[in-house]
Every structure is written in C-alpha cells, then in structure tokens.
PDB file of C-alpha atoms in Angstrom:
ATOM      1  CA  MET A   1       8.125 115.808  69.799  1.00  0.00           C
ATOM      2  CA  ASN A   2       9.592 114.286  66.140  1.00  0.00           C
ATOM      3  CA  LYS A   3      13.789 114.864  65.023  1.00  0.00           C
ATOM      4  CA  ASP A   4      12.483 118.428  63.720  1.00  0.00           C
ATOM      5  CA  GLU A   5      11.714 119.888  66.326  1.00  0.00           C
ATOM      6  CA  TYR A   6      13.476 118.278  68.684  1.00  0.00           C
ATOM      7  CA  ALA A   7      16.707 119.805  66.251  1.00  0.00           C
ATOM      8  CA  LYS A   8      15.100 122.847  66.360  1.00  0.00           C
ATOM      9  CA  LEU A   9      15.213 122.791  70.693  1.00  0.00           C
ATOM     10  CA  VAL A  10      18.704 121.237  70.276  1.00  0.00           C
ATOM     11  CA  LYS A  11      19.798 124.253  67.888  1.00  0.00           C
ATOM     12  CA  GLU A  12      18.116 126.728  70.629  1.00  0.00           C
ATOM     13  CA  LEU A  13      19.440 125.546  73.408  1.00  0.00           C
ATOM     14  CA  SER A  14      23.328 125.057  72.971  1.00  0.00           C
ATOM     15  CA  PRO A  15      25.230 127.853  73.524  1.00  0.00           C
ATOM     16  CA  LYS A  16      26.207 130.132  71.039  1.00  0.00           C
ATOM     17  CA  GLU A  17      29.807 130.984  70.416  1.00  0.00           C
ATOM     18  CA  PRO A  18      30.844 134.645  70.673  1.00  0.00           C
ATOM     19  CA  ARG A  19      32.716 134.796  67.039  1.00  0.00           C
ATOM     20  CA  ILE A  20      33.278 138.248  66.830  1.00  0.00           C
ATOM     21  CA  LYS A  21      34.870 138.638  70.408  1.00  0.00           C
ATOM     22  CA  ASN A  22      37.061 135.108  69.233  1.00  0.00           C
ATOM     23  CA  ALA A  23      38.112 136.448  66.453  1.00  0.00           C
ATOM     24  CA  ILE A  24      39.366 139.774  68.213  1.00  0.00           C
ATOM     25  CA  TYR A  25      40.875 137.935  70.643  1.00  0.00           C
ATOM     26  CA  ALA A  26      42.855 135.535  68.036  1.00  0.00           C
ATOM     27  CA  PHE A  27      44.122 138.647  65.939  1.00  0.00           C
ATOM     28  CA  LEU A  28      45.271 140.083  69.367  1.00  0.00           C
ATOM     29  CA  VAL A  29      46.873 137.427  70.921  1.00  0.00           C
ATOM     30  CA  GLY A  30      48.380 135.963  67.610  1.00  0.00           C
ATOM     31  CA  GLY A  31      49.476 139.218  66.379  1.00  0.00           C
ATOM     32  CA  LEU A  32      51.475 139.892  69.977  1.00  0.00           C
ATOM     33  CA  ILE A  33      53.580 136.643  69.910  1.00  0.00           C
ATOM     34  CA  GLY A  34      54.805 137.970  66.835  1.00  0.00           C
ATOM     35  CA  PHE A  35      55.582 140.874  67.941  1.00  0.00           C
ATOM     36  CA  ILE A  36      57.095 139.450  70.924  1.00  0.00           C
ATOM     37  CA  GLY A  37      59.015 137.248  68.952  1.00  0.00           C
ATOM     38  CA  GLU A  38      60.410 139.921  66.412  1.00  0.00           C
ATOM     39  CA  VAL A  39      61.641 142.111  70.351  1.00  0.00           C
ATOM     40  CA  ILE A  40      63.177 138.393  71.558  1.00  0.00           C
ATOM     41  CA  VAL A  41      65.205 138.208  67.448  1.00  0.00           C
ATOM     42  CA  ASN A  42      66.163 141.915  68.128  1.00  0.00           C
ATOM     43  CA  ILE A  43      67.205 141.484  71.451  1.00  0.00           C
ATOM     44  CA  LEU A  44      69.398 137.991  70.197  1.00  0.00           C
ATOM     45  CA  ILE A  45      70.776 139.868  67.246  1.00  0.00           C
ATOM     46  CA  GLU A  46      72.005 142.633  68.683  1.00  0.00           C
ATOM     47  CA  SER A  47      73.238 141.599  72.052  1.00  0.00           C
ATOM     48  CA  PHE A  48      74.707 137.991  71.579  1.00  0.00           C
ATOM     49  CA  GLY A  49      75.496 138.454  67.997  1.00  0.00           C
ATOM     50  CA  LEU A  50      74.194 135.777  66.494  1.00  0.00           C
ATOM     51  CA  ALA A  51      72.593 135.590  62.706  1.00  0.00           C
ATOM     52  CA  ARG A  52      69.224 136.535  61.799  1.00  0.00           C
ATOM     53  CA  VAL A  53      68.768 132.663  60.811  1.00  0.00           C
ATOM     54  CA  ASP A  54      70.273 130.688  64.165  1.00  0.00           C
ATOM     55  CA  SER A  55      67.930 133.594  66.067  1.00  0.00           C
ATOM     56  CA  TYR A  56      64.664 132.457  65.204  1.00  0.00           C
ATOM     57  CA  ALA A  57      66.060 128.711  66.054  1.00  0.00           C
ATOM     58  CA  TRP A  58      66.348 130.707  69.654  1.00  0.00           C
ATOM     59  CA  LEU A  59      62.666 131.924  69.671  1.00  0.00           C
ATOM     60  CA  ALA A  60      61.494 128.404  69.146  1.00  0.00           C
ATOM     61  CA  LEU A  61      63.469 126.820  71.532  1.00  0.00           C
ATOM     62  CA  ILE A  62      62.448 129.993  73.772  1.00  0.00           C
ATOM     63  CA  ILE A  63      58.883 129.303  72.991  1.00  0.00           C
ATOM     64  CA  ILE A  64      58.723 126.451  72.921  1.00  0.00           C
ATOM     65  CA  GLY A  65      60.395 126.320  76.386  1.00  0.00           C
ATOM     66  CA  ILE A  66      58.244 128.828  78.288  1.00  0.00           C
ATOM     67  CA  SER A  67      54.856 127.236  76.683  1.00  0.00           C
ATOM     68  CA  CYS A  68      55.923 123.063  78.187  1.00  0.00           C
ATOM     69  CA  LEU A  69      56.777 125.453  81.709  1.00  0.00           C
ATOM     70  CA  LEU A  70      52.704 127.269  81.895  1.00  0.00           C
ATOM     71  CA  THR A  71      51.096 124.289  80.804  1.00  0.00           C
ATOM     72  CA  ALA A  72      52.778 121.919  83.310  1.00  0.00           C
ATOM     73  CA  LEU A  73      52.543 124.527  85.879  1.00  0.00           C
ATOM     74  CA  GLY A  74      48.801 124.215  84.365  1.00  0.00           C
ATOM     75  CA  LYS A  75      48.432 127.481  83.254  1.00  0.00           C
ATOM     76  CA  PHE A  76      48.369 127.396  79.489  1.00  0.00           C
ATOM     77  CA  ASP A  77      44.214 125.691  79.453  1.00  0.00           C
ATOM     78  CA  ASN A  78      43.329 128.977  80.599  1.00  0.00           C
ATOM     79  CA  PHE A  79      44.844 130.954  78.169  1.00  0.00           C
ATOM     80  CA  VAL A  80      43.205 128.634  75.238  1.00  0.00           C
ATOM     81  CA  THR A  81      39.892 128.921  76.023  1.00  0.00           C
ATOM     82  CA  LYS A  82      39.645 132.405  75.802  1.00  0.00           C
ATOM     83  CA  ALA A  83      42.401 133.116  72.853  1.00  0.00           C
ATOM     84  CA  LYS A  84      41.877 130.211  70.863  1.00  0.00           C
ATOM     85  CA  CYS A  85      43.521 130.251  67.819  1.00  0.00           C
ATOM     86  CA  GLY A  86      46.012 133.119  68.688  1.00  0.00           C
ATOM     87  CA  LEU A  87      47.775 130.539  70.887  1.00  0.00           C
ATOM     88  CA  ILE A  88      46.524 127.499  68.643  1.00  0.00           C
ATOM     89  CA  VAL A  89      48.690 128.292  65.389  1.00  0.00           C
ATOM     90  CA  PRO A  90      51.693 129.440  67.014  1.00  0.00           C
ATOM     91  CA  THR A  91      54.332 127.366  67.984  1.00  0.00           C
ATOM     92  CA  THR A  92      53.171 127.323  71.811  1.00  0.00           C
ATOM     93  CA  GLY A  93      49.874 124.874  70.133  1.00  0.00           C
ATOM     94  CA  PHE A  94      52.789 122.445  69.246  1.00  0.00           C
ATOM     95  CA  ALA A  95      54.495 122.099  72.385  1.00  0.00           C
ATOM     96  CA  HIS A  96      51.161 122.692  74.171  1.00  0.00           C
ATOM     97  CA  SER A  97      49.616 119.376  73.065  1.00  0.00           C
ATOM     98  CA  VAL A  98      52.893 117.560  73.336  1.00  0.00           C
ATOM     99  CA  GLN A  99      53.101 119.061  76.891  1.00  0.00           C
ATOM    100  CA  SER A 100      49.406 118.101  77.748  1.00  0.00           C
ATOM    101  CA  ALA A 101      49.147 114.422  76.345  1.00  0.00           C
ATOM    102  CA  SER A 102      51.960 113.431  78.333  1.00  0.00           C
ATOM    103  CA  LEU A 103      51.360 114.705  81.625  1.00  0.00           C
ATOM    104  CA  ASP A 104      47.669 113.172  80.798  1.00  0.00           C
ATOM    105  CA  TYR A 105      48.712 109.625  80.152  1.00  0.00           C
ATOM    106  CA  LYS A 106      51.852 110.333  83.193  1.00  0.00           C
ATOM    107  CA  ARG A 107      50.507 107.568  84.855  1.00  0.00           C
ATOM    108  CA  GLU A 108      50.364 105.059  83.108  1.00  0.00           C
ATOM    109  CA  GLY A 109      53.991 104.333  82.549  1.00  0.00           C
ATOM    110  CA  PHE A 110      57.001 105.459  80.394  1.00  0.00           C
ATOM    111  CA  VAL A 111      56.504 103.612  76.909  1.00  0.00           C
ATOM    112  CA  THR A 112      53.393 102.593  76.718  1.00  0.00           C
ATOM    113  CA  GLY A 113      51.911 105.767  78.659  1.00  0.00           C
ATOM    114  CA  ILE A 114      54.420 109.158  77.660  1.00  0.00           C
ATOM    115  CA  GLY A 115      56.628 107.656  75.020  1.00  0.00           C
ATOM    116  CA  ALA A 116      53.043 106.052  73.361  1.00  0.00           C
ATOM    117  CA  ASN A 117      50.780 109.720  73.656  1.00  0.00           C
ATOM    118  CA  ALA A 118      53.045 112.385  73.613  1.00  0.00           C
ATOM    119  CA  PHE A 119      52.991 112.880  69.876  1.00  0.00           C
ATOM    120  CA  LYS A 120      48.844 111.986  69.623  1.00  0.00           C
ATOM    121  CA  LEU A 121      47.666 115.228  68.562  1.00  0.00           C
ATOM    122  CA  ALA A 122      50.552 116.675  67.380  1.00  0.00           C
ATOM    123  CA  GLY A 123      51.742 113.858  65.081  1.00  0.00           C
ATOM    124  CA  SER A 124      49.027 114.715  62.505  1.00  0.00           C
ATOM    125  CA  VAL A 125      51.548 118.189  61.857  1.00  0.00           C
ATOM    126  CA  ILE A 126      54.865 116.404  61.367  1.00  0.00           C
ATOM    127  CA  VAL A 127      53.394 113.591  59.033  1.00  0.00           C
ATOM    128  CA  ALA A 128      51.643 116.104  57.375  1.00  0.00           C
ATOM    129  CA  GLY A 129      54.538 118.686  56.830  1.00  0.00           C
ATOM    130  CA  ILE A 130      57.135 115.797  55.997  1.00  0.00           C
ATOM    131  CA  ILE A 131      54.417 114.239  53.915  1.00  0.00           C
ATOM    132  CA  SER A 132      53.947 117.491  51.758  1.00  0.00           C
ATOM    133  CA  ALA A 133      57.381 118.608  51.775  1.00  0.00           C
ATOM    134  CA  PHE A 134      58.960 115.338  50.757  1.00  0.00           C
ATOM    135  CA  PHE A 135      56.421 115.203  47.382  1.00  0.00           C
ATOM    136  CA  LEU A 136      57.535 118.796  46.587  1.00  0.00           C
ATOM    137  CA  ILE A 137      61.189 118.778  46.757  1.00  0.00           C
ATOM    138  CA  ILE A 138      60.359 115.744  44.449  1.00  0.00           C
ATOM    139  CA  LEU A 139      58.003 117.435  41.698  1.00  0.00           C
ATOM    140  CA  LYS A 140      60.411 120.785  42.003  1.00  0.00           C
ATOM    141  CA  VAL A 141      63.438 118.646  41.239  1.00  0.00           C
ATOM    142  CA  MET A 142      61.586 116.594  38.318  1.00  0.00           C
ATOM    143  CA  CYS A 143      60.306 120.080  36.593  1.00  0.00           C
ATOM    144  CA  TYR A 144      63.285 122.189  37.488  1.00  0.00           C
ATOM    145  CA  GLY A 145      66.358 119.608  37.216  1.00  0.00           C
TER     146      GLY A 145
ATOM    147  CA  MET B   1      58.437 148.825  60.968  1.00  0.00           C
ATOM    148  CA  ILE B   2      59.039 145.111  60.465  1.00  0.00           C
ATOM    149  CA  TYR B   3      57.253 144.840  64.157  1.00  0.00           C
ATOM    150  CA  LEU B   4      54.520 146.536  62.809  1.00  0.00           C
ATOM    151  CA  ASN B   5      54.704 143.519  59.746  1.00  0.00           C
ATOM    152  CA  SER B   6      54.732 140.955  62.399  1.00  0.00           C
ATOM    153  CA  PHE B   7      52.171 141.824  64.842  1.00  0.00           C
ATOM    154  CA  LEU B   8      49.906 141.919  61.354  1.00  0.00           C
ATOM    155  CA  PHE B   9      50.723 139.315  59.527  1.00  0.00           C
ATOM    156  CA  ALA B  10      50.420 136.824  62.997  1.00  0.00           C
ATOM    157  CA  GLY B  11      47.187 138.515  64.373  1.00  0.00           C
ATOM    158  CA  VAL B  12      45.961 138.153  60.425  1.00  0.00           C
ATOM    159  CA  VAL B  13      46.764 134.454  59.867  1.00  0.00           C
ATOM    160  CA  CYS B  14      45.868 133.760  63.627  1.00  0.00           C
ATOM    161  CA  LEU B  15      41.951 135.768  62.657  1.00  0.00           C
ATOM    162  CA  ILE B  16      41.551 133.996  60.010  1.00  0.00           C
ATOM    163  CA  CYS B  17      42.020 130.728  61.578  1.00  0.00           C
ATOM    164  CA  GLN B  18      39.159 131.327  64.154  1.00  0.00           C
ATOM    165  CA  ILE B  19      36.532 131.992  61.438  1.00  0.00           C
ATOM    166  CA  VAL B  20      36.771 128.967  59.760  1.00  0.00           C
ATOM    167  CA  LEU B  21      37.612 127.178  63.381  1.00  0.00           C
ATOM    168  CA  ASP B  22      34.571 128.732  64.084  1.00  0.00           C
ATOM    169  CA  ASN B  23      32.220 128.409  61.028  1.00  0.00           C
ATOM    170  CA  SER B  24      33.355 124.707  60.299  1.00  0.00           C
ATOM    171  CA  LYS B  25      33.119 121.535  61.292  1.00  0.00           C
ATOM    172  CA  LEU B  26      37.095 121.572  61.683  1.00  0.00           C
ATOM    173  CA  THR B  27      39.179 120.466  64.780  1.00  0.00           C
ATOM    174  CA  PRO B  28      42.387 122.302  65.815  1.00  0.00           C
ATOM    175  CA  GLY B  29      44.491 118.942  64.513  1.00  0.00           C
ATOM    176  CA  HIS B  30      42.751 120.236  61.199  1.00  0.00           C
ATOM    177  CA  ILE B  31      43.924 123.657  60.924  1.00  0.00           C
ATOM    178  CA  THR B  32      47.578 123.306  62.230  1.00  0.00           C
ATOM    179  CA  SER B  33      47.952 120.006  59.786  1.00  0.00           C
ATOM    180  CA  GLY B  34      46.429 122.120  57.289  1.00  0.00           C
ATOM    181  CA  LEU B  35      48.771 125.668  57.452  1.00  0.00           C
ATOM    182  CA  THR B  36      51.491 123.275  57.707  1.00  0.00           C
ATOM    183  CA  VAL B  37      50.757 122.090  54.103  1.00  0.00           C
ATOM    184  CA  ILE B  38      49.841 125.785  53.181  1.00  0.00           C
ATOM    185  CA  GLY B  39      53.724 126.631  54.214  1.00  0.00           C
ATOM    186  CA  ALA B  40      55.170 123.691  52.384  1.00  0.00           C
ATOM    187  CA  ILE B  41      53.320 124.776  49.357  1.00  0.00           C
ATOM    188  CA  LEU B  42      54.129 128.771  49.991  1.00  0.00           C
ATOM    189  CA  SER B  43      57.866 127.563  50.101  1.00  0.00           C
ATOM    190  CA  TYR B  44      57.624 125.717  46.873  1.00  0.00           C
ATOM    191  CA  ALA B  45      56.892 128.822  45.404  1.00  0.00           C
ATOM    192  CA  GLY B  46      59.758 130.422  46.921  1.00  0.00           C
ATOM    193  CA  ILE B  47      57.039 133.555  48.730  1.00  0.00           C
ATOM    194  CA  TYR B  48      57.778 132.115  52.093  1.00  0.00           C
ATOM    195  CA  ASP B  49      61.261 133.651  52.039  1.00  0.00           C
ATOM    196  CA  LYS B  50      59.488 136.770  51.239  1.00  0.00           C
ATOM    197  CA  ILE B  51      57.471 137.030  53.863  1.00  0.00           C
ATOM    198  CA  ILE B  52      60.301 135.755  56.635  1.00  0.00           C
ATOM    199  CA  ARG B  53      61.854 138.727  54.871  1.00  0.00           C
ATOM    200  CA  TRP B  54      58.738 141.285  55.370  1.00  0.00           C
ATOM    201  CA  CYS B  55      57.586 140.145  58.763  1.00  0.00           C
ATOM    202  CA  GLY B  56      60.389 138.401  60.509  1.00  0.00           C
ATOM    203  CA  ALA B  57      59.625 136.599  63.724  1.00  0.00           C
ATOM    204  CA  GLY B  58      55.320 137.052  62.689  1.00  0.00           C
ATOM    205  CA  ALA B  59      56.424 134.501  59.915  1.00  0.00           C
ATOM    206  CA  THR B  60      58.106 132.225  61.879  1.00  0.00           C
ATOM    207  CA  THR B  61      57.048 131.901  65.342  1.00  0.00           C
ATOM    208  CA  LEU B  62      53.475 130.452  63.133  1.00  0.00           C
ATOM    209  CA  ILE B  63      52.988 126.216  62.912  1.00  0.00           C
ATOM    210  CA  SER B  64      53.207 127.278  59.067  1.00  0.00           C
ATOM    211  CA  ASN B  65      57.461 128.019  59.226  1.00  0.00           C
ATOM    212  CA  PHE B  66      57.536 124.177  59.994  1.00  0.00           C
ATOM    213  CA  GLY B  67      56.565 123.445  56.929  1.00  0.00           C
ATOM    214  CA  HIS B  68      58.386 125.696  55.233  1.00  0.00           C
ATOM    215  CA  THR B  69      61.847 124.693  57.363  1.00  0.00           C
ATOM    216  CA  LEU B  70      61.394 121.179  55.950  1.00  0.00           C
ATOM    217  CA  TYR B  71      60.746 121.929  52.699  1.00  0.00           C
ATOM    218  CA  SER B  72      63.927 124.125  52.730  1.00  0.00           C
ATOM    219  CA  ALA B  73      66.020 121.720  54.148  1.00  0.00           C
ATOM    220  CA  GLY B  74      65.223 119.333  51.773  1.00  0.00           C
ATOM    221  CA  LEU B  75      66.134 120.943  49.105  1.00  0.00           C
ATOM    222  CA  GLN B  76      69.165 122.133  50.380  1.00  0.00           C
ATOM    223  CA  GLY B  77      69.904 118.258  51.557  1.00  0.00           C
ATOM    224  CA  TYR B  78      69.115 117.427  47.349  1.00  0.00           C
ATOM    225  CA  GLU B  79      71.503 119.643  46.132  1.00  0.00           C
ATOM    226  CA  SER B  80      74.652 118.700  48.254  1.00  0.00           C
ATOM    227  CA  SER B  81      74.278 115.373  47.950  1.00  0.00           C
ATOM    228  CA  GLY B  82      71.511 114.014  45.755  1.00  0.00           C
ATOM    229  CA  PHE B  83      67.819 111.867  46.278  1.00  0.00           C
ATOM    230  CA  LEU B  84      69.669 110.440  49.433  1.00  0.00           C
ATOM    231  CA  GLY B  85      70.051 113.955  50.794  1.00  0.00           C
ATOM    232  CA  ILE B  86      66.657 114.819  50.814  1.00  0.00           C
ATOM    233  CA  LEU B  87      66.515 111.967  53.230  1.00  0.00           C
ATOM    234  CA  THR B  88      68.723 113.084  55.542  1.00  0.00           C
ATOM    235  CA  GLY B  89      68.410 117.093  55.833  1.00  0.00           C
ATOM    236  CA  LEU B  90      64.502 116.615  55.969  1.00  0.00           C
ATOM    237  CA  LEU B  91      64.254 117.202  59.456  1.00  0.00           C
ATOM    238  CA  SER B  92      67.964 118.990  59.969  1.00  0.00           C
ATOM    239  CA  SER B  93      66.946 122.384  61.067  1.00  0.00           C
ATOM    240  CA  CYS B  94      63.582 121.558  61.957  1.00  0.00           C
ATOM    241  CA  GLY B  95      65.172 119.402  64.614  1.00  0.00           C
ATOM    242  CA  VAL B  96      65.240 121.852  67.278  1.00  0.00           C
ATOM    243  CA  ALA B  97      61.800 122.206  67.500  1.00  0.00           C
ATOM    244  CA  ILE B  98      61.092 118.445  67.365  1.00  0.00           C
ATOM    245  CA  VAL B  99      63.749 117.745  70.083  1.00  0.00           C
ATOM    246  CA  SER B 100      63.500 120.218  72.050  1.00  0.00           C
ATOM    247  CA  VAL B 101      59.322 119.590  72.721  1.00  0.00           C
ATOM    248  CA  ILE B 102      60.559 115.950  73.409  1.00  0.00           C
ATOM    249  CA  VAL B 103      63.229 117.365  75.722  1.00  0.00           C
ATOM    250  CA  PHE B 104      61.133 119.720  77.425  1.00  0.00           C
ATOM    251  CA  SER B 105      57.547 117.709  78.144  1.00  0.00           C
ATOM    252  CA  PHE B 106      59.717 114.619  79.240  1.00  0.00           C
ATOM    253  CA  ILE B 107      61.679 116.807  81.371  1.00  0.00           C
ATOM    254  CA  PHE B 108      58.454 119.107  83.323  1.00  0.00           C
ATOM    255  CA  THR B 109      55.780 115.926  82.696  1.00  0.00           C
ATOM    256  CA  ILE B 110      58.552 114.275  84.841  1.00  0.00           C
ATOM    257  CA  VAL B 111      59.090 117.709  87.680  1.00  0.00           C
ATOM    258  CA  PHE B 112      55.409 118.630  87.933  1.00  0.00           C
ATOM    259  CA  LYS B 113      51.538 116.729  88.282  1.00  0.00           C
ATOM    260  CA  SER B 114      48.743 116.488  86.008  1.00  0.00           C
ATOM    261  CA  LYS B 115      46.061 119.072  87.383  1.00  0.00           C
ATOM    262  CA  ASP B 116      42.595 118.027  87.007  1.00  0.00           C
TER     263      ASP B 116
END
C-alpha cells in the first residue's frame, strides 16, 4: 500500500463530524445562555435594585460559579462534547477550562499541580486580551490625545 | 425585545464559531483568544457598547466581553491618572471574572475528586 492509498483509507475511515447538527446545537445552546443571562439581569435589576453595569458583573459571577460547580461534579464534559462552541464561547468555557485543569493536576500538589496548571488553557485568553487592549489604548491615546 | 436580541446575538456568534471550528484546524483555544481580540477591537471602534445596549446579556456573557471590559477599564484609567492609570485600571473590572474563577475552582478542587 503506498502513501496516497493510505491517506485515502484514513480519510474514508475517520469519523465524519456532523457539521449541521453541531451548528444547530451551538446556536441553540449559546442563544439559551444569552437569554437566561438576560432574564437573570432583569431579575437582579428589578428585585435587588442594582445598576445595569453591576448586574452584568453579578451575572458573570453566577455563570462562573455554576459552571465551575457542574465541572467539578463531572457533568459539564458531557454537555461540552454535545454543544461544543455553544458552551466554549460564553464565559462558561473559560470557567470550565480553569476548573478541569486544576482538577486534573490536583494530585501533583498545590504549587506544582494546581498553582502551575490552573491557567494552562485559559491563560491564552487573558494574555491575548491584555496585549490587544493595552496596544489599542496606546493607539487611541496617540491618535486622539 | 431585548430577550430575543440577546438570544439571537449569542446564538449567531456561537454558530459562526462552530462553523469556523469544524472547517479549519483551529483549536477552541484559538477561537476564544481570537474572540477576545475581536472584542477589544470592536470596543476600540465604539461598536461593542452599542451591541450591549441592543443585546444586553447576550453580549456580556460571551468571552469577547472580556476584551471589551479590559479596553474600556484601561481607557478610563488613562483618563483619570495618565499612563500609569492604564496599567492599574486595565484589570479593574475584569477582576470579577479572574478572581471569582480562581476562588471557585480552588474551593471545588479541594472539595471534589477528579472523575476519570
């Protein structure tokens, strides 16, 4: 069997991703998280009298807490494999990556395990955000004073 | 109306990301980092504030909101105390997300065991 035939065989036998199904799941789950978030924000504004900006911060706290808890209980991985981007793109994905990394490396101890590996996956988001925000602020300040 | 907008905005962003993920060799890490950068750029252009006004929590639950809050908090810091204000202010409103994720994950890691 030469290389081309082998490549063809691998392509035939590798499982096909159900792309349309994935896309529909991602749309529905992602949209549902946005919708539930808006409901929670309105409840916070109307029954606790919070300002709109503060209630967004409380919402982030609630979402992170719930997704950390579900990940620790071992339920969240099943949801992620089904909904994929529907749960990776909202803040749930950020919390999930930190929680699962620190659970995985728990047995290596607090410093070399949890401390060193907690931001293994989520660190790229923080670095990318800070770098881009910093240089865009510098650009804005230099252009517009 | 804002409920429908938030459903549609969050759903469409997730849909686009899923299509990009399925049709390229990018990992989820690339997608979330890219969205953060896009959020900062939209905030620079003044668009993200308008999106939040239209779509409410649909825009703030996404990871792109991270770039937006970093940028707007840093700019506020510059306006109040100059160049040093950028460095001190940059994380001031994102601190909620970072600190809470560290605290929650630390507590739950101690309490629960990893399920293999």
